[in-house]
Coordinates of C-alpha atoms in Angstrom, one line a residue:
Chain O
X1 CA 252.9 105.2 26.9
X2 CA 249.4 105.2 28.0
X3 CA 249.1 108.9 29.0
X4 CA 247.2 110.4 26.3
X5 CA 247.6 114.1 25.2
X6 CA 245.2 116.7 24.5
X7 CA 246.3 118.0 21.7
X8 CA 247.6 116.0 18.4
X9 CA 248.7 115.9 15.3
X10 CA 245.5 115.1 13.3
X11 CA 246.5 117.0 10.3
X12 CA 243.2 118.6 8.9
X13 CA 241.4 115.8 7.5
X14 CA 242.8 113.1 6.5
X15 CA 243.4 109.6 8.8
X16 CA 245.7 107.3 9.1
X17 CA 245.4 103.1 10.4
X18 CA 248.2 102.4 12.1
X19 CA 250.1 99.6 11.8
X20 CA 248.9 97.4 14.9
X21 CA 245.0 98.8 13.9
X22 CA 242.2 97.1 12.7
X23 CA 239.4 98.5 10.8
X24 CA 236.2 96.7 10.1
X25 CA 233.3 98.9 8.3
X26 CA 233.3 101.5 6.1
X27 CA 235.0 104.4 6.1
X28 CA 234.3 107.6 3.7
X29 CA 235.0 111.4 4.0
X30 CA 236.4 114.1 2.2
X31 CA 240.3 113.5 3.6
X32 CA 243.3 111.5 2.7
X33 CA 243.9 107.8 4.2
X34 CA 246.6 106.4 4.8
X35 CA 246.5 102.2 5.2
X36 CA 249.9 101.0 7.2
X37 CA 247.3 98.3 9.7
X38 CA 244.2 96.2 8.3
X39 CA 241.3 97.5 6.7
X40 CA 238.2 95.1 6.2
X41 CA 235.2 97.2 4.4
X42 CA 234.0 99.9 1.4
X43 CA 236.3 102.8 1.5
X44 CA 235.0 105.8 -0.4
X45 CA 237.3 108.8 -0.3
X46 CA 237.3 112.5 -2.3
X47 CA 241.1 112.5 -1.1
X48 CA 244.0 110.3 -2.0
X49 CA 244.0 106.5 -0.6
X50 CA 247.9 105.1 0.2
X51 CA 248.1 101.4 1.3
X52 CA 252.1 101.3 2.5
X53 CA 254.0 98.1 2.7
X54 CA 252.5 96.0 5.2
X55 CA 248.7 97.5 5.1
X56 CA 246.5 95.4 3.8
X57 CA 242.9 96.2 2.5
X58 CA 240.2 93.5 1.9
X59 CA 237.3 95.7 0.2
X60 CA 234.2 94.9 -2.6
X61 CA 234.2 98.9 -3.5
X62 CA 237.3 101.0 -3.3
X63 CA 236.8 104.4 -4.1
X64 CA 239.5 107.4 -4.2
X65 CA 241.0 110.2 -6.0
X66 CA 244.5 109.0 -6.7
X67 CA 245.4 105.5 -5.4
X68 CA 248.9 104.6 -4.3
X69 CA 249.3 100.7 -3.6
X70 CA 252.4 99.5 -2.0
X71 CA 250.7 96.9 0.4
X72 CA 248.1 94.1 0.0
X73 CA 244.6 95.0 -1.9
X74 CA 241.5 92.2 -2.4
X75 CA 239.0 94.6 -4.4
X76 CA 238.4 96.5 -7.6
X77 CA 239.1 100.4 -7.2
X78 CA 237.7 103.1 -9.1
X79 CA 239.8 106.0 -8.7
X80 CA 239.4 109.6 -10.2
X81 CA 243.0 109.8 -10.6
X82 CA 246.0 107.7 -11.3
X83 CA 247.0 104.5 -9.7
X84 CA 249.7 103.2 -8.8
X85 CA 251.2 99.7 -7.7
X86 CA 254.3 100.8 -6.1
X87 CA 257.2 97.1 -6.0
X88 CA 256.0 95.1 -2.9
X89 CA 252.4 95.5 -3.9
X90 CA 249.8 92.7 -4.1
X91 CA 246.8 93.2 -6.0
X92 CA 243.7 91.2 -6.7
X93 CA 240.9 92.7 -8.5
X94 CA 239.9 95.1 -11.1
X95 CA 241.7 98.6 -11.4
X96 CA 239.8 101.8 -12.9
X97 CA 242.0 104.9 -13.2
X98 CA 242.6 108.2 -15.1
X99 CA 246.4 106.2 -15.6
X100 CA 247.6 103.0 -14.3
X101 CA 251.4 102.5 -13.2
X102 CA 252.1 99.1 -12.6
X103 CA 256.7 99.2 -11.1
X104 CA 258.2 96.2 -11.4
X105 CA 258.0 94.2 -8.5
X106 CA 254.3 94.6 -7.8
X107 CA 252.2 91.9 -8.6
X108 CA 248.9 92.2 -10.3
X109 CA 245.7 90.3 -10.9
X110 CA 243.0 91.5 -12.4
X111 CA 241.3 93.5 -14.8
X112 CA 242.1 97.3 -16.2
X113 CA 240.1 99.8 -17.0
X114 CA 241.8 103.4 -18.2
X115 CA 239.6 105.5 -20.4
X116 CA 242.2 107.5 -23.0
X117 CA 242.3 108.1 -26.5
X118 CA 244.9 106.0 -29.1
X119 CA 246.9 108.2 -31.0
X120 CA 245.4 108.4 -34.5
X121 CA 248.5 106.5 -35.8
X122 CA 247.2 103.2 -33.9
X123 CA 243.9 104.2 -35.0
X124 CA 242.3 105.9 -32.5
X125 CA 241.1 109.0 -34.5
X126 CA 240.2 111.6 -32.3
X127 CA 237.4 113.1 -34.9
X128 CA 235.0 109.8 -34.4
X129 CA 235.7 108.6 -31.2
X130 CA 233.9 105.9 -30.1
X131 CA 234.2 103.9 -32.5
X132 CA 238.2 103.2 -32.5
X133 CA 238.3 103.8 -28.5
X134 CA 239.7 100.8 -26.9
X135 CA 240.5 98.4 -30.4
X136 CA 243.3 96.9 -30.1
X137 CA 246.7 98.5 -31.4
X138 CA 247.4 95.3 -34.1
X139 CA 245.6 97.0 -36.9
X140 CA 248.0 97.6 -39.5
Chain E
X1 CA 252.8 110.9 17.5
X2 CA 249.7 109.0 17.5
X3 CA 249.5 106.0 15.2
X4 CA 245.8 106.0 14.2
X5 CA 244.1 109.0 13.1
X6 CA 241.2 109.8 12.1
X7 CA 240.9 112.9 10.5
X8 CA 237.8 115.2 10.6
X9 CA 237.1 114.8 7.0
X10 CA 237.0 110.9 7.5
X11 CA 233.5 109.0 8.9
X12 CA 234.0 104.9 10.1
X13 CA 231.1 102.9 10.1
X14 CA 232.6 99.7 12.2
X15 CA 235.0 98.2 14.4
X16 CA 238.3 99.7 15.0
X17 CA 240.9 97.7 16.9
X18 CA 244.4 98.6 17.9
X19 CA 247.0 97.5 20.4
X20 CA 248.2 101.8 19.6
X21 CA 247.0 105.4 20.0
X22 CA 244.1 105.9 18.5
X23 CA 242.9 110.0 17.8
X24 CA 239.5 110.5 16.5
X25 CA 238.5 114.0 15.6
X26 CA 236.2 112.9 12.6
X27 CA 233.2 110.3 13.3
X28 CA 233.5 107.2 14.0
X29 CA 230.1 104.9 14.6
X30 CA 230.6 101.3 16.1
X31 CA 232.9 99.7 18.4
X32 CA 236.6 101.4 19.7
X33 CA 239.2 99.3 21.4
X34 CA 242.6 100.5 21.7
X35 CA 245.0 99.3 24.1
X36 CA 247.1 102.9 25.2
X37 CA 245.5 106.4 24.8
X38 CA 242.4 107.2 23.0
X39 CA 242.1 111.3 22.3
X40 CA 238.6 112.1 21.6
X41 CA 239.2 115.4 19.6
X42 CA 237.3 119.2 19.8
X43 CA 234.6 118.4 16.8
X44 CA 234.9 114.6 16.8
X45 CA 231.3 112.6 16.8
X46 CA 232.0 109.6 18.2
X47 CA 228.9 107.0 18.1
X48 CA 230.6 103.8 19.9
X49 CA 231.6 101.9 23.2
X50 CA 235.6 103.0 23.3
X51 CA 238.4 100.4 25.5
X52 CA 241.7 102.0 25.9
X53 CA 244.4 102.6 28.4
X54 CA 243.3 105.6 28.7
X55 CA 241.0 108.1 27.5
X56 CA 240.7 112.0 26.5
X57 CA 238.0 113.8 25.3
X58 CA 237.2 116.9 24.4
X59 CA 234.1 116.3 21.8
X60 CA 231.1 114.6 21.6
X61 CA 230.9 110.9 22.8
X62 CA 228.0 108.7 23.0
X63 CA 228.6 104.9 23.9
X64 CA 230.2 103.3 27.0
X65 CA 233.5 103.9 28.2
X66 CA 235.9 101.7 30.1
X67 CA 239.4 102.2 30.3
X68 CA 242.0 100.8 32.3
X69 CA 243.7 103.5 34.2
X70 CA 242.1 106.9 33.2
X71 CA 238.7 108.9 31.9
X72 CA 239.2 112.5 31.4
X73 CA 236.4 114.2 30.1
X74 CA 238.0 118.1 28.8
X75 CA 235.7 121.6 29.2
X76 CA 233.5 121.4 25.9
X77 CA 233.1 117.6 26.1
X78 CA 230.0 116.2 25.6
X79 CA 229.2 112.6 26.8
X80 CA 226.1 110.5 27.2
X81 CA 227.3 107.0 28.5
X82 CA 229.0 105.6 31.3
X83 CA 232.4 105.6 32.3
X84 CA 234.3 103.0 33.9
X85 CA 238.3 103.7 35.1
X86 CA 240.0 103.6 37.9
X87 CA 240.3 107.8 37.7
X88 CA 238.1 110.1 36.4
X89 CA 237.9 113.3 36.0
X90 CA 235.0 116.0 34.3
X91 CA 236.5 119.3 33.9
X92 CA 234.6 121.9 34.3
X93 CA 232.5 122.8 31.3
X94 CA 231.6 119.4 30.5
X95 CA 228.4 118.1 29.9
X96 CA 227.9 114.5 31.1
X97 CA 225.3 112.0 31.4
X98 CA 225.6 108.4 32.8
X99 CA 227.4 106.7 35.3
X100 CA 230.8 106.8 36.9
X101 CA 232.0 103.5 38.3
X102 CA 235.5 103.8 39.7
X103 CA 235.6 100.4 41.1
X104 CA 235.6 101.6 44.9

């Protein structure tokens, strides 16, 4: 139906790109974003980004709080929160986040950059951090 | 429920194309083409040429508008641009500057 409504649910701050929609350009703002359609362009959000199954994002830079990917993503992700690739995700690019999870059935090609301290028994002495950070855990 | 929603906190600079409904409560600069209903809510800012099936404006719109069915400029809306549709309503309290083409 093409009959337009006066009032609608536009749940506050967030945005949703429907499955039939295509956006070419930059998207930024405070709210969350759900992508079910196609987005080509940079994303910079202070909220959470979800790329649903069937959704696709092609971007040079994706910035968001937490990022959940069930669709296709081509580009580098820089998240202040966790990044999660769920089953069915297809991701090519570098991921940076407070934590990164890759579920069984997700496909990923790229680098992970996840800032955390290794436990002491793996050489990540928290006293003199920095020097030990990122050292391979193969040391015995 | 609209398929594509641009919430109040979101800005899109570019082109939005869809076969379904669109609701804009945030900011859109560029171009918007939809096949179904387009709603520009109160508080929204759209600086774009807009095409759609039918269009309801309650926010601010700068750009030319073409609708297959109708355009309703509601009270409180502010529209600068040309409007082309078979049916056009401009409510009391709507601000409008531009041409209206009802294809007569």
